[in-house]
Coordinates of C-alpha atoms and ligand atoms in Angstrom, one line a residue:
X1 CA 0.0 0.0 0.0
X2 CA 1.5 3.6 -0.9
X3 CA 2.7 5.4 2.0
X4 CA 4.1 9.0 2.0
X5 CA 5.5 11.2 4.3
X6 CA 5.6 15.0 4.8
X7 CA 8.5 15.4 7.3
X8 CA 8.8 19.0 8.4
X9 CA 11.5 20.3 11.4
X10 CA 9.2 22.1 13.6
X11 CA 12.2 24.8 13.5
X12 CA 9.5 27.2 12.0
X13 CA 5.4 27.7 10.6
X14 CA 4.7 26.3 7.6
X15 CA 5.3 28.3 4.9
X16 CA 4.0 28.2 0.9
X17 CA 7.1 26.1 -0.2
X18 CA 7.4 23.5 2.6
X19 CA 3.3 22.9 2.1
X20 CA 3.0 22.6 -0.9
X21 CA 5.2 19.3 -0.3
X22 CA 2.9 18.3 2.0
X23 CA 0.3 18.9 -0.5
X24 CA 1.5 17.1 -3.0
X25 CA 2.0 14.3 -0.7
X26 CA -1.2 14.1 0.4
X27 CA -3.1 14.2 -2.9
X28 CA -0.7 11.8 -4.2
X29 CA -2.0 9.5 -1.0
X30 CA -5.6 10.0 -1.3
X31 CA -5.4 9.4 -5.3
X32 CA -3.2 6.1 -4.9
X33 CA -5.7 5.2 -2.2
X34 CA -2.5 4.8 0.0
X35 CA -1.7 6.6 3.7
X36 CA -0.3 10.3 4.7
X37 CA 2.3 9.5 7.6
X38 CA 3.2 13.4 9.3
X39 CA 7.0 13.2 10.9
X40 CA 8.2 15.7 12.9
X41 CA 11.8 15.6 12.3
X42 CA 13.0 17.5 15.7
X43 CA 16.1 15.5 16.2
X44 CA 17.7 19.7 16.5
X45 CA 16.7 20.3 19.8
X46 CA 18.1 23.8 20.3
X47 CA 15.8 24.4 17.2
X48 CA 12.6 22.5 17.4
X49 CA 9.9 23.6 19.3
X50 CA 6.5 22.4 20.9
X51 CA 5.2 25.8 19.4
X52 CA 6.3 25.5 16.2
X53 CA 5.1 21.8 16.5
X54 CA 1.6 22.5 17.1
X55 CA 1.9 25.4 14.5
X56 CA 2.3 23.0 12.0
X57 CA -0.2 20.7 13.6
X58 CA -2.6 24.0 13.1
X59 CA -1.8 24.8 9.7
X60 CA -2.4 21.2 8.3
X61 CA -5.7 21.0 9.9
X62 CA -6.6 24.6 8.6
X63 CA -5.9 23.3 5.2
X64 CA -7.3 20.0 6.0
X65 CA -4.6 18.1 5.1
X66 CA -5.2 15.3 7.9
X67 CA -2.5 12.4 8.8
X68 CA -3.3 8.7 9.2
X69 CA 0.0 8.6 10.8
X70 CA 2.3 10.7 13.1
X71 CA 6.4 9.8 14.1
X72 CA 8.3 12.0 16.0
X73 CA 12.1 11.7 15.4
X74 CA 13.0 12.6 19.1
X75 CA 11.1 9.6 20.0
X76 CA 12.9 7.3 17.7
X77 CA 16.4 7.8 18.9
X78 CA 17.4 4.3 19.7
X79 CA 16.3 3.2 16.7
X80 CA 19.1 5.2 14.5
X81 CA 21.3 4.0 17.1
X82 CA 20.7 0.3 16.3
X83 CA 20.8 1.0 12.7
X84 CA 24.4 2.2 13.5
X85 CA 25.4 -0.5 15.0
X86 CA 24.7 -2.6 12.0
X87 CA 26.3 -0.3 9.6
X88 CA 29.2 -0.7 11.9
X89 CA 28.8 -4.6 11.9
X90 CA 29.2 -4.7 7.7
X91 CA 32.1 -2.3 7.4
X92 CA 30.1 0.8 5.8
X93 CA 30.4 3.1 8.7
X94 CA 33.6 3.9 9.6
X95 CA 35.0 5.8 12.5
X96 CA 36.9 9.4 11.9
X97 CA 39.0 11.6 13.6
X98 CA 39.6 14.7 11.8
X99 CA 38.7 18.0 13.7
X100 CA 36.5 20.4 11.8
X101 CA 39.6 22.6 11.1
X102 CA 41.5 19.8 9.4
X103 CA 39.3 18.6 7.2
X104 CA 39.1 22.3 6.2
X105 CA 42.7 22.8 5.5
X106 CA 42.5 19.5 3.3
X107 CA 39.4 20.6 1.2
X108 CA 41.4 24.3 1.2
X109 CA 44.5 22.2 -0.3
X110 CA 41.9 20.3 -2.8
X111 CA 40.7 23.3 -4.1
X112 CA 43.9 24.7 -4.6
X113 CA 44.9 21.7 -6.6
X114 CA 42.1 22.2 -8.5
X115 CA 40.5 18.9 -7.4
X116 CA 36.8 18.4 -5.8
X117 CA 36.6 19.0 -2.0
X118 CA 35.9 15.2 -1.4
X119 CA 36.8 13.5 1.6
X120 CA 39.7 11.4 1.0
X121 CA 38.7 8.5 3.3
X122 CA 42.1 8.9 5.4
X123 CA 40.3 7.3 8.6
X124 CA 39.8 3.9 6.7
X125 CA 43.7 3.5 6.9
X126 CA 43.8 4.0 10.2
X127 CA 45.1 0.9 12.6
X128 CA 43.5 -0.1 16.0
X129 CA 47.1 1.5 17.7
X130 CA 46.3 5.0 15.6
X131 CA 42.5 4.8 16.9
X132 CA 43.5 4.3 20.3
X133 CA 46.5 7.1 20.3
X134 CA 44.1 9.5 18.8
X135 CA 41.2 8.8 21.6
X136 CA 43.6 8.9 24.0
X137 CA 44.9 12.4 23.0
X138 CA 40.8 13.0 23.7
X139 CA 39.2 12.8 20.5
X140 CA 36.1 11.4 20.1
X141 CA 35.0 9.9 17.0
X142 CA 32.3 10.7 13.8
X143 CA 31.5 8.1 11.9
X144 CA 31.2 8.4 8.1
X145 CA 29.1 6.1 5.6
X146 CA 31.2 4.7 3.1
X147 CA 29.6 5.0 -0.3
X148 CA 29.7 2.6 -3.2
X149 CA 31.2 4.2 -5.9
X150 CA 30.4 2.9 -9.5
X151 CA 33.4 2.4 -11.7
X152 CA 34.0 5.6 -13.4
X153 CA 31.8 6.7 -16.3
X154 CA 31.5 10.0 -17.7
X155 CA 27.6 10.2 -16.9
X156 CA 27.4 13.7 -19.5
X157 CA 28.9 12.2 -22.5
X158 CA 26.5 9.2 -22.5
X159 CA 23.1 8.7 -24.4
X160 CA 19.7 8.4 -22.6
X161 CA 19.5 4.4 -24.3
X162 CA 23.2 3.6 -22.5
X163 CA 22.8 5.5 -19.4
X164 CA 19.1 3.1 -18.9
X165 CA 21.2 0.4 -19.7
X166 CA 23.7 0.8 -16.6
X167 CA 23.0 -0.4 -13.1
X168 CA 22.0 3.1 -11.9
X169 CA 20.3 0.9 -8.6
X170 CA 23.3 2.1 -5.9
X171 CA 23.9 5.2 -7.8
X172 CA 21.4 7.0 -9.3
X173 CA 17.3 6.6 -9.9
X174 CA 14.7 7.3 -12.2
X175 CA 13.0 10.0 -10.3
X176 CA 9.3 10.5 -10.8
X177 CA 9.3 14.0 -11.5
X178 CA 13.0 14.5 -12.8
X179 CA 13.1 11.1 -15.0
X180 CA 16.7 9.9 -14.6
X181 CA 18.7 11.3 -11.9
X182 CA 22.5 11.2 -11.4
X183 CA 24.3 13.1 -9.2
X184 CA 27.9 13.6 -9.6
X185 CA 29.8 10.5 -8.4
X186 CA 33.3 12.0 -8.5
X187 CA 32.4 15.2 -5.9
X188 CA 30.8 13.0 -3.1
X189 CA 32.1 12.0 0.2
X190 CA 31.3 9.9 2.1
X191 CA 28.6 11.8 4.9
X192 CA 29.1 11.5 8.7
X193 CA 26.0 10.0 9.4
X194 CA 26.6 9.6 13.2
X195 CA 28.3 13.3 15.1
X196 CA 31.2 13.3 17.7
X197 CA 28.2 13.6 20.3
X198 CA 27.1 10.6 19.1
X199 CA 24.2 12.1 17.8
X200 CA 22.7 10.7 14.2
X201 CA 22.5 12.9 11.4
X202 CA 18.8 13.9 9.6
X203 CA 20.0 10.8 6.5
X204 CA 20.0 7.9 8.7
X205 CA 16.9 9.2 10.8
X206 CA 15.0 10.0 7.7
X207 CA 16.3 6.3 6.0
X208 CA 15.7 4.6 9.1
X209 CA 12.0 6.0 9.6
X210 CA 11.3 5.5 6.0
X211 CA 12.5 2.0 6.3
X212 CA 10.9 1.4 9.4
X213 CA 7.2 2.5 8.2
X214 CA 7.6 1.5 4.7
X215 CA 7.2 4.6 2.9
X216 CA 6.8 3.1 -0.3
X217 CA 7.1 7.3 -2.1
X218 CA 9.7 9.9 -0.7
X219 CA 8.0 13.0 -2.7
X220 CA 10.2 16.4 -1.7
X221 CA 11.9 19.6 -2.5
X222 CA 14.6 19.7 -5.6
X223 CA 17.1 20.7 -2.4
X224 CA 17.2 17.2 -1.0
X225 CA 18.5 15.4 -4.5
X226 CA 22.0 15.3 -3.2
X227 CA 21.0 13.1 -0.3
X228 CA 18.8 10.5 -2.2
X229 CA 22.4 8.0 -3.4
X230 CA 22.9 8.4 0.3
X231 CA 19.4 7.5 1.6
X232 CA 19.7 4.9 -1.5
X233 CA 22.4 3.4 -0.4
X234 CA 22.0 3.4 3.3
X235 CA 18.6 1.5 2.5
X236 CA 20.7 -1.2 0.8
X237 CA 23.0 -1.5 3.6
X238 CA 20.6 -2.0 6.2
X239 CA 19.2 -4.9 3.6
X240 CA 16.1 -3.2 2.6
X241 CA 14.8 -1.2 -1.5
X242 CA 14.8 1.9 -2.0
X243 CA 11.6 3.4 -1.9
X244 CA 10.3 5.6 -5.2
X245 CA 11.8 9.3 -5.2
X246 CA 10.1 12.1 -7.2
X247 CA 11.6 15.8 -6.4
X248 CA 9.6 18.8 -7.0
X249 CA 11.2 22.0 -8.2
X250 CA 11.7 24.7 -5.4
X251 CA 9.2 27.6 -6.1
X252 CA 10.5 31.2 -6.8
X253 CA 9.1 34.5 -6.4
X254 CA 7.7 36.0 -9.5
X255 CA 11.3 37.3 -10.8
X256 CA 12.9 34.3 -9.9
X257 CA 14.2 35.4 -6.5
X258 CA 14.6 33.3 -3.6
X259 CA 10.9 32.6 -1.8
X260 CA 13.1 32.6 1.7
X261 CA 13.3 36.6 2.1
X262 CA 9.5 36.6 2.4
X263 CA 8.9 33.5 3.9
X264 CA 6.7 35.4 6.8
X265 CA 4.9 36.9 5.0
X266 CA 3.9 33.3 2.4
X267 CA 3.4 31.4 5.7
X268 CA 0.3 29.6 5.9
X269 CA -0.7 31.6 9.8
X270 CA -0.4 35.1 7.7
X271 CA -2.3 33.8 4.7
X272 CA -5.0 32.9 7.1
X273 CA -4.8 36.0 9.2
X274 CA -5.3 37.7 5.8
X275 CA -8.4 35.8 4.7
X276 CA -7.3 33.6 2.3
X277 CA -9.4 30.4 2.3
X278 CA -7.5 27.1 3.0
X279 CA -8.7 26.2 -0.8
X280 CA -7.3 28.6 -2.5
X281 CA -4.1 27.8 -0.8
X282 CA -4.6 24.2 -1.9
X283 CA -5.5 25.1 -5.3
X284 CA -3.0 27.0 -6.1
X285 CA 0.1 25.0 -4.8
X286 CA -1.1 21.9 -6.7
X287 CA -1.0 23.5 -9.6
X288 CA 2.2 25.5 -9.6
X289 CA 4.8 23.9 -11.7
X290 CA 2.6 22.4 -13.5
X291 CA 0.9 22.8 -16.8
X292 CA -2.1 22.8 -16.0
X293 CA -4.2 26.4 -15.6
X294 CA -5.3 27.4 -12.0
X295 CA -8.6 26.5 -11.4
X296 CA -10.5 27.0 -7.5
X297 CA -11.3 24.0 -6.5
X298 CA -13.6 24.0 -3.5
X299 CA -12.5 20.4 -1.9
X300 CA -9.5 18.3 -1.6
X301 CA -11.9 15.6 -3.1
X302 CA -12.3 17.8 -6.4
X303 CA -8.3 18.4 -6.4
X304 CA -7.5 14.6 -6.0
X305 CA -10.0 13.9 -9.2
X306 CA -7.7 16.0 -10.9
X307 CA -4.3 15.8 -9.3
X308 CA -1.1 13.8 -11.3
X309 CA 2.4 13.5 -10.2
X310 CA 3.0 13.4 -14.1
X311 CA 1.7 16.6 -14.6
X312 CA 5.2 18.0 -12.6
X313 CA 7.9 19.3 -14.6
X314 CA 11.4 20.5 -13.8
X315 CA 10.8 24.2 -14.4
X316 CA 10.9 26.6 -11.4
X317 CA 7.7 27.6 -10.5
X318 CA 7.0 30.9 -10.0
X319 CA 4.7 32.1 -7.2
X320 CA 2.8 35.2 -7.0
X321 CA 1.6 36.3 -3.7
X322 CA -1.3 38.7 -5.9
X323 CA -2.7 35.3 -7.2
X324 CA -4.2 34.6 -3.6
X325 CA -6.8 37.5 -3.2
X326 CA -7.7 37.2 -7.4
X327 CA -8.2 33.3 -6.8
X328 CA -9.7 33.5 -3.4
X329 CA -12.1 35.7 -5.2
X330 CA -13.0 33.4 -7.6
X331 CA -13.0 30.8 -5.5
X332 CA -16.1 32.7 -2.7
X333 CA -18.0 32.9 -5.8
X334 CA -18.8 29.2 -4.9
X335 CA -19.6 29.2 -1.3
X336 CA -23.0 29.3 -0.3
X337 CA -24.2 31.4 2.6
X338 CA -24.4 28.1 5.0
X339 CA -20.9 27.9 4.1
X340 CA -20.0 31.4 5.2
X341 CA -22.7 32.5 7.4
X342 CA -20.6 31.9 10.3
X343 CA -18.1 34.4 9.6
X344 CA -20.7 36.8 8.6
X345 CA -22.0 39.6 10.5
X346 CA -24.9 39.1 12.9
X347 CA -27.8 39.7 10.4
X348 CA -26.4 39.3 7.4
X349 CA -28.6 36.8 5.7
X350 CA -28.8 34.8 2.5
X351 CA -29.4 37.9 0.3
X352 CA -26.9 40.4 1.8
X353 CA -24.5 37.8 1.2
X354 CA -25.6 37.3 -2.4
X355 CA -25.3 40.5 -3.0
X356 CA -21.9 41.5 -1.8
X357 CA -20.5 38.2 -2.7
X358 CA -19.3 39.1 -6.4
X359 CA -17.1 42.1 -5.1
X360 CA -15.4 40.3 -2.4
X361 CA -11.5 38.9 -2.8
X362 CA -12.2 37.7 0.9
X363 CA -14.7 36.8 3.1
X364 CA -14.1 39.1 5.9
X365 CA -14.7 41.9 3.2
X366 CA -18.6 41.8 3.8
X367 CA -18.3 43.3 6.9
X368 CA -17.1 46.2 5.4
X369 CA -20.0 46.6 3.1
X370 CA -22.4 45.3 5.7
X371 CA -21.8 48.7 7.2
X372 CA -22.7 50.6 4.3
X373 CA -25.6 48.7 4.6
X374 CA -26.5 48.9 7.9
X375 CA -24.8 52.6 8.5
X376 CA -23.9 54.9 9.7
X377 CA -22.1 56.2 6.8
X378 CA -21.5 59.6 5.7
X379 CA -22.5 59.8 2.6
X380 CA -20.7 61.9 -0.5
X381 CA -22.5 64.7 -2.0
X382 CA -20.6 66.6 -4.4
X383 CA -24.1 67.9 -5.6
X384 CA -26.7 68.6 -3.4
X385 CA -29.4 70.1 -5.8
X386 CA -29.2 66.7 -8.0
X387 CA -29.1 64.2 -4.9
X388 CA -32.4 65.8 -3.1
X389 CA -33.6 65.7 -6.6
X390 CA -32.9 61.8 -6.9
X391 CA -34.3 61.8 -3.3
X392 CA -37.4 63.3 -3.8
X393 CA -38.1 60.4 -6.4
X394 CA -37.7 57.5 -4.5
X395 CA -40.7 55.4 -5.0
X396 CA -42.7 53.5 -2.1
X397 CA -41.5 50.2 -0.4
X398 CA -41.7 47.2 -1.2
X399 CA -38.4 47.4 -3.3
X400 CA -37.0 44.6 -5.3
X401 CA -34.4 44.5 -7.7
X402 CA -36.2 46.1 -10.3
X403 CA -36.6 49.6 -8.0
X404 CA -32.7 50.6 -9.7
X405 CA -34.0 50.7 -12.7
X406 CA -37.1 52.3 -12.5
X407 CA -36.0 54.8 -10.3
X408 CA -32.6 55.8 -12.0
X409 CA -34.7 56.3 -15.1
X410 CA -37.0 58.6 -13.3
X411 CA -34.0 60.8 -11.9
X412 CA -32.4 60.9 -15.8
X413 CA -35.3 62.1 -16.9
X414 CA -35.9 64.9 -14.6
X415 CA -32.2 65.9 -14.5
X416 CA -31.0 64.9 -17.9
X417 CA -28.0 63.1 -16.9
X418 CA -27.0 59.7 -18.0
X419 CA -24.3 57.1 -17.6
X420 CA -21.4 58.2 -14.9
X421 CA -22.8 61.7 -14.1
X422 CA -25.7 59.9 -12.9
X423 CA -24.6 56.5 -11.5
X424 CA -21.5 58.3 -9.7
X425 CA -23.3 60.5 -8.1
X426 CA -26.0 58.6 -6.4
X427 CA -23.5 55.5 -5.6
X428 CA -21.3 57.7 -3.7
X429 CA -24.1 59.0 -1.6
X430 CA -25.6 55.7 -0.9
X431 CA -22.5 53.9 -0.1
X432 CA -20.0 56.6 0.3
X433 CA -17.6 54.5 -2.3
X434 CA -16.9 54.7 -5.6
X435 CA -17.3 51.2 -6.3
X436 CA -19.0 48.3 -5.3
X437 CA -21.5 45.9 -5.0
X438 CA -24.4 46.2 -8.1
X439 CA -26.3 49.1 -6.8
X440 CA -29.5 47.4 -7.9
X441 CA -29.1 44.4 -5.1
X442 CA -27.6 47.0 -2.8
X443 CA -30.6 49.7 -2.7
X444 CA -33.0 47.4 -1.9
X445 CA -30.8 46.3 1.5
X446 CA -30.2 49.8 2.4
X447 CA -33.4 50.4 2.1
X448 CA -35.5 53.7 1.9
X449 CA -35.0 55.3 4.9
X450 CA -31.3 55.0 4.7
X451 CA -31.4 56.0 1.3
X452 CA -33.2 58.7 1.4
X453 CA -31.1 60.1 4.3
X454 CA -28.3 59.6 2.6
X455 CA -29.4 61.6 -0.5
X456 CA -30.1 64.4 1.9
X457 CA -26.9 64.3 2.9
X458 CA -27.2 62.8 6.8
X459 CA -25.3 60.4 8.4
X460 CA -27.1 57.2 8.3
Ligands
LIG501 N1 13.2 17.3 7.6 C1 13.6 17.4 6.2 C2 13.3 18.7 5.6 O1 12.4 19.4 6.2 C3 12.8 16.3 5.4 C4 13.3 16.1 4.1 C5 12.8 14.8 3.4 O2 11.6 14.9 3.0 O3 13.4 13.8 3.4 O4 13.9 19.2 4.7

C-alpha cells in the first residue's frame, strides 16, 4: 500500500514552499488510495519547538490536510542507534577523527589543486594503535558512511539508451518528477552519518523511519536530491529497496528570487490572518509547476480527481503572492451562505451575502460593506441640488431588484443626466464609495429610509 510522508523540522510555521510538499504528498496518497504519515523531524533540539510543532499541527488541519499517521524523530532515537550499530557490523560506517579545522585545511588544499573537496577516506587507513592514540589524546569519534562508488563513467557524454542500460540501482534513480537522476559520483564523500556527540545525522533518521514505516514514495523539494544515493544506499545497507523518489522544483518569487526573504509573510498563519481560504491555498500550490491552468477548487476531493504526479515538470515555478486575493475571489464565488454565514456579520442573511458576494476577494470583506448597509455612513455629495432631486423620487417600499432601474430612469429624466454623471453620483451617496456591490441588489438592502437620508446628505 502507498505510504508518504511530509517530514517537516518544527524549527518554524509552515510556509508556501514547505506545504505545498505536504500537498502534494497528500493528494498523491488519497489518489493512490494509500496513507499520509506526518514526521516531525525534531532531532535539532536547540531548534525544534512544541510551538512550532503545534503550528504546523494547526496549519495542516486549517488546510485539511489530515495524517493517518504521526512519528516524531526525538522519539525514535534508539532506533538510528541500532541501525548504526549494524552499519558498523558490515564495514560501511567507519569511525573518523579529523577536527573540523583539518578537514578544512585539506578541502582548502583540494581546491587549490584544482581537485573536488571530497573527503579522501584517510580514517579507513587508520590501525586499532592510531585509533587508540588518537582517543587517547581526547578525541572522540564521527563516523562516516562509506559509499559505493560505481566504476567511473562519464555520466554527461553518454546517451539516454546507454545510461538506462547501466545499473543506476546504488547510484542513481529514475526519479518520478525529474526522469533519470545522477548526481555527480566523482564530488561525493562519504557523509558523517553519526556526530562526535554521538548524535545521528537527519540521513540515517530519515532512512531509518522511511525503512521502518515502509514509505513506499519519498516525494520532496529539488534541495534534498544530493542526499537520495545516500538515503539509496544506506537503505541497501541495512538490507532493505529503496523506496520511489520524485523531487519537485523549489518555487520562486515572481522574478525568480529566492521565496526565503519573504517567507513570513507566504506562511500559511499570515495567509489565514489575511483571509485567504485554506482552498485557495490548496488550489494553487497543486498547480504550480505544473501545466495545468489554476482552477478553484472548493474540496481536496475535487483536487484529488484532478491531481497527477506526471503533470510536474522541472521548471521553477513561480509564485505570486497577488494570485491569492484574485483566486480567493473566484473561489467565494462558490460558497454558499451556509458555508460562510458563520463568519458573517450578525444579520447578514442569504441575500446580503448574495449581494456582496461578487465584489469580495475575501470573506471578511462583507463586513465592510455590511456597514454601508446597515450605517452609519456619511455619505458623498458633491451635488446637493441633483441628490435631493434623486431623493425626492424614490418610490414607495416594497423594493425589489427592479426599484434601480425604475427609479434611475425617473432621476435621468428629470435631471437629464446619463451614464457616470448619474450612477457616480447617487453611488457615492448611498455607499459613500466609488465602487461596489451592483447598486440594484444593494438599494433594496439599504433600504429607503437610509437612502433617502443619505441623499439628503445625513449620516445614516
Ligand atoms: N526534515 C527534512 C526537511 O524538512 C525532510 C526532508 C525529506 O523529506 O526527506 O527538509
Amino acid at each position: 500500500m502507498t505510504l508518504v510522508r511530509f517530514a517537516p523540522s518544527p524549527t518554524g510555521r509552515l510556509h508556501v514552499g514547505n506545504v505545498r510538499t505536504a500537498l502534494v504528498n497528500w493528494l498523491f496518497a488519497r489518489q493512490q488510495g494509500g496513507r499520509f504519515l506526518l514526521r516531525l523531524d525534531d532531532t535539532d533540539t536547540e531548534r525544534s519547538t512544541r510551538e512550532f510543532a503545534r503550528g504546523i499541527e494547526e496549519d495542516l488541519a486549517w488546510l485539511g490536510l489530515t495524517w493517518d499517521l504521526f512519528a516524531r524523530q526525538s522519539e525514535r532515537k534508539h532506533r538510528y542507534a541500532e541501525a548504526a550499530d549494524q552499519l558498523r557490523a558490515i564495514g560501511r560506517l567507519y569511525p573518523c577523527y579529523e577536527t573540523e579545522e583539518e578537514l578544512e585545511a585539506r578541502r582548502a588544499a583540494q581546491r587549490a589543486a584544482h581537485r573536488p573537496p571530497v573527503y579522501d577516506r584517510a580514517a579507513l587507513r587508520l590501525q586499532e594503535a592510531d585509533r587508540r592514540r588518537l582517543e587517547a589524546e581526547g578525541r572522540k569519534p564521527h563516523w562516516r558512511f562509506k559509499l559505493n562508488y560505481p566504476e567511473y563513467v562519464n555520466l554527461s557524454d553518454m546517451g539516454l539508451k546507454e545510461l538506462e542500460a547501466l545499473d543506476i540501482s546504488e547510484f542513481g534513480w529514475r526519479d518520478l518528477v525529474r526522469g533519470m537522476t545522477f548526481p555527480k559520483a566523482h564530488s561525493m564523500s562519504d557523509p558523517i552519518l553519526i556526530r562526535s556527540d554521538s548524535s545521528p545525522v537527519y540521513s540515517i533518521c530519515s532512512v531509518v523511519d522511511d525503512v521502518d514505516f515502509g514509505v513506499t514514495h519519498v516525494i520532496r523539494g529539488e534541495d534534498h536530491v544530493a542526499n537520495t544515493t545516500v538515503h539509496i544506499q544506506i537503505c541497501h545497507a541495512l538490507g532493505f529497496s529503496h523506496p520511489e523518489f520524485a523531487h519537485l522544483p523549489l518555487i520562486a518569487g515572481v522574478e525568480g528570487e529566492k521565496l526565503s526573504k519573504r517567507i513570513d509573510s507566504l506562511s500559511i498563519a499570515s495567509l489565514r490572518d489575511d483571509g485567504i481560504e485554506p482552498m485557495t491555498v490548496n488550489s494553487l500550490l497543486a498547480h504550480l509547476g505544473t501545466s495545468e491552468a489554476v482552477e478553484p477548487y472548493s474540496s481536496l476531493d475535487d483536487l484529488v480527481g484532478h491531481f497527477d504526479l506526471g503533470h510536474f515538470g522541472r521548471a521553477t515555478p513561480k509564485f505570486d503572492p497577488d494570485e491569492l486575493p484574485r483566486l480567493n475571489h473566484r473561489l467565494i464565488q462558490h460558497l454558499s451562505f451556509a458555508e460562510v454565514a458563520d463568519r458573517l456579520p450578525v444579520g447578514a442573511d442569504e441575500p446580503v451575502w448574495l449581494a456582496l458576494r461578487p465584489n469580495l476577494a475575501r470573506v471578511a470583506e462583507a463586513a465592510d460593506w455590511w456597514t454601508v448597509i446597515r450605517g452609519p455612513i456619511r455619505p458623498g455629495i458633491a451635488d446637493p441640488l441633483f441628490a435631493e432631486a434623486a431623493a425626492s423620487l424614490l418610490p414607495a417600499e416594497p423594493w425589489d431588484e427592479a426599484t434601480w432601474g425604475a427609479w434611475t430612469k425617473a432621476v435621468a429624466q428629470a435631471t437629464g443626466r446619463k451614464g457616470k454623471d448619474l450612477y457616480l453620483p447617487l453611488r457615492l451617496a448611498l455607499t459613500a464609495r466609488a465602487h461596489g456591490p451592483e447598486l440594484k441588489s444593494l438599494l433594496v438592502l439599504i433600504g429607503r429610509a437610509r437612502a433617502e437620508a443619505r441623499l439628503l446628505g445625513k449620516e445614516a
